[in-house]
Short mmCIF file of C-alpha atoms in Angstrom, two decimals:
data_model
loop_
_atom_site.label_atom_id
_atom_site.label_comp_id
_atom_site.label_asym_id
_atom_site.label_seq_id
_atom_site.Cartn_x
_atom_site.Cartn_y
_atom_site.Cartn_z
CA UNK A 1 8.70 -39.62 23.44
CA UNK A 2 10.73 -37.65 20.91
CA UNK A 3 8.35 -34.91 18.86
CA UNK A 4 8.57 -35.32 15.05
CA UNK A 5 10.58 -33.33 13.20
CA UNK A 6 11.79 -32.57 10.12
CA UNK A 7 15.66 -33.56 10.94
CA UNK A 8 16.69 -29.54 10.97
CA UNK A 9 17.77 -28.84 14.85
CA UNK A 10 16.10 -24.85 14.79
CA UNK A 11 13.10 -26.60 13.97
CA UNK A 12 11.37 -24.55 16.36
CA UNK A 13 12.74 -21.18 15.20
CA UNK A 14 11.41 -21.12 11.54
CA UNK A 15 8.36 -19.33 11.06
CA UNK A 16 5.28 -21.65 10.27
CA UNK A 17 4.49 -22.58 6.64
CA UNK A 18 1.51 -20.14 6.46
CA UNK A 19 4.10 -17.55 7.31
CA UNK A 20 6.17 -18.69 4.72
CA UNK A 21 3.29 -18.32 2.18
CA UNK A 22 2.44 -14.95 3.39
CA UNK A 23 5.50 -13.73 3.22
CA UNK A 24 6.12 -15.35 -0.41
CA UNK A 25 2.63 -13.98 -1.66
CA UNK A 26 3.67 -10.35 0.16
CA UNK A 27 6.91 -10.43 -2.03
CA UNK A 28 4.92 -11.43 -4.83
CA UNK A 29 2.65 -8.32 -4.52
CA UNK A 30 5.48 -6.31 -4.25
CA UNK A 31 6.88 -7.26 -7.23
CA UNK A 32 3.87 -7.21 -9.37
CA UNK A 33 4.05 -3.46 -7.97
CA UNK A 34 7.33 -2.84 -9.62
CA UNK A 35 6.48 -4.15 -12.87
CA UNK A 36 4.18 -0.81 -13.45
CA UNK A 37 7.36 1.43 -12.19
CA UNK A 38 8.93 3.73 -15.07
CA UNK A 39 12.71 2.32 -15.79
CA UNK A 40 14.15 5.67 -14.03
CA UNK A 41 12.46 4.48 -10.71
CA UNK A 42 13.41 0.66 -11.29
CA UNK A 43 16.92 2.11 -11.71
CA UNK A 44 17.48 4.08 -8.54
CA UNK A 45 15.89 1.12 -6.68
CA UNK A 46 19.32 -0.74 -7.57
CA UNK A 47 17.80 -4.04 -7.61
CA UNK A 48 19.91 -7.30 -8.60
CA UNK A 49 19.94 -7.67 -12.68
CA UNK A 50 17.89 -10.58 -12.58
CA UNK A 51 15.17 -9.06 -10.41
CA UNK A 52 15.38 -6.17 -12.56
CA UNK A 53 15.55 -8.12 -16.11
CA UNK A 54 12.66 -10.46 -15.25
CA UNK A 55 10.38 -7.31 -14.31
CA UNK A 56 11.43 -5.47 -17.81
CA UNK A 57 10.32 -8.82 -19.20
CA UNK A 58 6.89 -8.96 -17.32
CA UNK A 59 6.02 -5.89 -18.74
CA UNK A 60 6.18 -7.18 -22.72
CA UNK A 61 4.67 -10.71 -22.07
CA UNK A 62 0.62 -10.36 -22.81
CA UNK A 63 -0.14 -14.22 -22.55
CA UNK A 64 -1.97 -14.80 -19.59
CA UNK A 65 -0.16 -18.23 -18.28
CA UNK A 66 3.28 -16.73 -19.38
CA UNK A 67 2.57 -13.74 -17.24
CA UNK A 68 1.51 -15.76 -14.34
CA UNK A 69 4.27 -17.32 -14.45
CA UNK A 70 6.69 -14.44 -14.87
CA UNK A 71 4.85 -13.21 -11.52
CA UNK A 72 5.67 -16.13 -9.70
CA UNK A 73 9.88 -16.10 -11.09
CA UNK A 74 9.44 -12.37 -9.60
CA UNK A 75 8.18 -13.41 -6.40
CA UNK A 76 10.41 -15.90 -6.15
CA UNK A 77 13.54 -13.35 -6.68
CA UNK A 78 11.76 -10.81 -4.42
CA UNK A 79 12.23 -13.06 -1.41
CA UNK A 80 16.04 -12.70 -1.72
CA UNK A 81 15.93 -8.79 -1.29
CA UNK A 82 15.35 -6.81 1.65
CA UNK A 83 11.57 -5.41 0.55
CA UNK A 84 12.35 -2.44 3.46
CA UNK A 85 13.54 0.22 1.05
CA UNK A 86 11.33 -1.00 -1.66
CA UNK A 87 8.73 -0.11 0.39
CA UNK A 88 9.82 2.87 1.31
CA UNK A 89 10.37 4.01 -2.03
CA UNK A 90 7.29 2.91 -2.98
CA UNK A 91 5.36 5.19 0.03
CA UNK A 92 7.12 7.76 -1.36
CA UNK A 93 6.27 7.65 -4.86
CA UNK A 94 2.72 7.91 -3.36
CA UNK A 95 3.05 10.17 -1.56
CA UNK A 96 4.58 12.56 -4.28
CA UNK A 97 1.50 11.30 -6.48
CA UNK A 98 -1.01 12.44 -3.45
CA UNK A 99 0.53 15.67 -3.23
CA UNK A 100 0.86 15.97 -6.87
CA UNK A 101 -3.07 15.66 -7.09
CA UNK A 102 -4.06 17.54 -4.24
CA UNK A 103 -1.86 20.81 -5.41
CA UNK A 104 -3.65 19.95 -9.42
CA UNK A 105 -7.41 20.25 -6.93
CA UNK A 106 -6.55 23.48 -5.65
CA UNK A 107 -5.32 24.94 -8.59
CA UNK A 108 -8.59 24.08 -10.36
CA UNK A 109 -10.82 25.00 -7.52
CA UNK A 110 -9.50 28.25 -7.21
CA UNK A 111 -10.14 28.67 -10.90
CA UNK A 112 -13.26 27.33 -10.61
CA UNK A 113 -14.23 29.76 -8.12
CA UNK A 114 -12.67 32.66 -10.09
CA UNK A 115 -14.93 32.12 -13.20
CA UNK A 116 -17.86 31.93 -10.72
CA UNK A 117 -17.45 34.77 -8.30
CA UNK A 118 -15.03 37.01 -10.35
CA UNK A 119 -13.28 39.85 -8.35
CA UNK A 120 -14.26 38.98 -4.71
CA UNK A 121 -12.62 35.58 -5.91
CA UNK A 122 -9.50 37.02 -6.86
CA UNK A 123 -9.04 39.45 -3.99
CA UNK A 124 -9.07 36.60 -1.77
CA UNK A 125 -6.41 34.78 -3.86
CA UNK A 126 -4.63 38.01 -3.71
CA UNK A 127 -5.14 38.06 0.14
CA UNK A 128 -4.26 34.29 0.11
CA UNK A 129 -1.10 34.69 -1.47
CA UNK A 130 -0.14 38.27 -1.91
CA UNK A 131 3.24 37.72 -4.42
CA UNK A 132 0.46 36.71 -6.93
CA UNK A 133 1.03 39.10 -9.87
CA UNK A 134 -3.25 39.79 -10.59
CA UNK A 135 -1.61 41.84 -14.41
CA UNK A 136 -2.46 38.89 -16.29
CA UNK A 137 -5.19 36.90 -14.60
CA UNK A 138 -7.94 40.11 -14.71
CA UNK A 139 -8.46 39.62 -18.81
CA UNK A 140 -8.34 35.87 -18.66
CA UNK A 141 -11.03 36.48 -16.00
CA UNK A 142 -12.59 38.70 -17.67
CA UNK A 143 -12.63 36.57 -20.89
CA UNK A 144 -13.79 32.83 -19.31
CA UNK A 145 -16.32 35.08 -17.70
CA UNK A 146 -17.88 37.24 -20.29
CA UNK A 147 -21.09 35.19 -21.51
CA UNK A 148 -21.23 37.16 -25.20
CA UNK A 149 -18.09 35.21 -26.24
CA UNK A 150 -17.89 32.03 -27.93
CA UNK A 151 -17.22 28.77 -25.76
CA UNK A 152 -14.08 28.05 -27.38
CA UNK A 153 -12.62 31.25 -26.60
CA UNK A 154 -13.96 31.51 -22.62
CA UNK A 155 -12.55 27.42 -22.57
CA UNK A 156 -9.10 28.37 -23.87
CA UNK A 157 -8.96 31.11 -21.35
CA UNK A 158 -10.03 29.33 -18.47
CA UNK A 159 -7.25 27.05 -19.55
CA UNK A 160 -5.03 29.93 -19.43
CA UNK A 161 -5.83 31.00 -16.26
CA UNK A 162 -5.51 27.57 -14.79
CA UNK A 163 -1.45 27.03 -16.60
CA UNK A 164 -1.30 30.60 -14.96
CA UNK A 165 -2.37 29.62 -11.17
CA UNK A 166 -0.62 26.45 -11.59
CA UNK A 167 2.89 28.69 -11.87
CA UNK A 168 1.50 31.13 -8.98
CA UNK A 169 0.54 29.00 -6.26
CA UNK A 170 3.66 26.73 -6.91
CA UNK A 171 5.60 29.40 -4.86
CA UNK A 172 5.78 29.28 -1.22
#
């Protein structure tokens, strides 16, 4: 007996229609993802105009249906471009983010930890990272630390000390 087909001879070779619906709702996803993109990212992702267009569009349409369906025209454009460097850009952009954050933590730990310990603090930064110029951070310290000031003044200098470690531990 002859197994039922659908008339297409690679019948066999095509991926199953879950895997077709995984891979449409995976291009989906991904698109949804580039609607929240700035334009200079979208840009340098070089995406076909009409890929490009209809996620510029999602992003001014605030009816719920209408947006659904936007998501779906996106998905459905998505599936004709390689997702690959997408992807990769994507990682990336994360990646920058993570390191973006983690770099922001130090910087406010270490100030953190200057306003609490004080000079044993900022030796260690200056063991830490030697080029460190210590001129200007001593009378910020010495101002976010002094309790007989006000607590607008001892916030605006620990602000000042963070903008300053921010610069410093930039470096190497």
């Amino acid at each position: 007996m002859i197994p039922m087909t659908d008339g297409l001879p690679d019948d066999e070779n095509r991926p199953s229609k879950s895997a077709r619906k995984r891979a449409a709702h995976d291009a989906q996803r991904l698109g949804e993802r580039l609607v929240g993109l700035p334009d200079a990212e979208l840009e340098r992702l070089a995406l076909p105009e009409p890929l490009a267009a209809a996620i510029r569009a999602a992003r001014s349409i605030r009816s719920h249906g209408a947006l659904a369906r936007q998501r779906q025209l996106i998905g459905k454009l998505m599936r004709d471009v390689d997702p690959a460097p997408i992807v990769a850009a994507l990682g990336e952009r994360g990646r920058r983010a993570a390191l973006g954050a983690e770099r922001f933590r130090r910087v406010e730990t270490w100030r953190d930890r200057l306003i609490r310990e004080g000079e044993p603090a900022l030796d260690a930064l200056l063991g830490w990272r030697p080029q460190i110029d210590a001129g200007p951070l001593r009378p910020l310290l010495a101002t976010a630390r002094d309790p007989t000031k006000p607590d607008a003044v001892r916030t605006q200098a620990g602000r000042e000390l963070f903008r300053l470690l921010r610069v410093a531990l930039e470096g190497p």
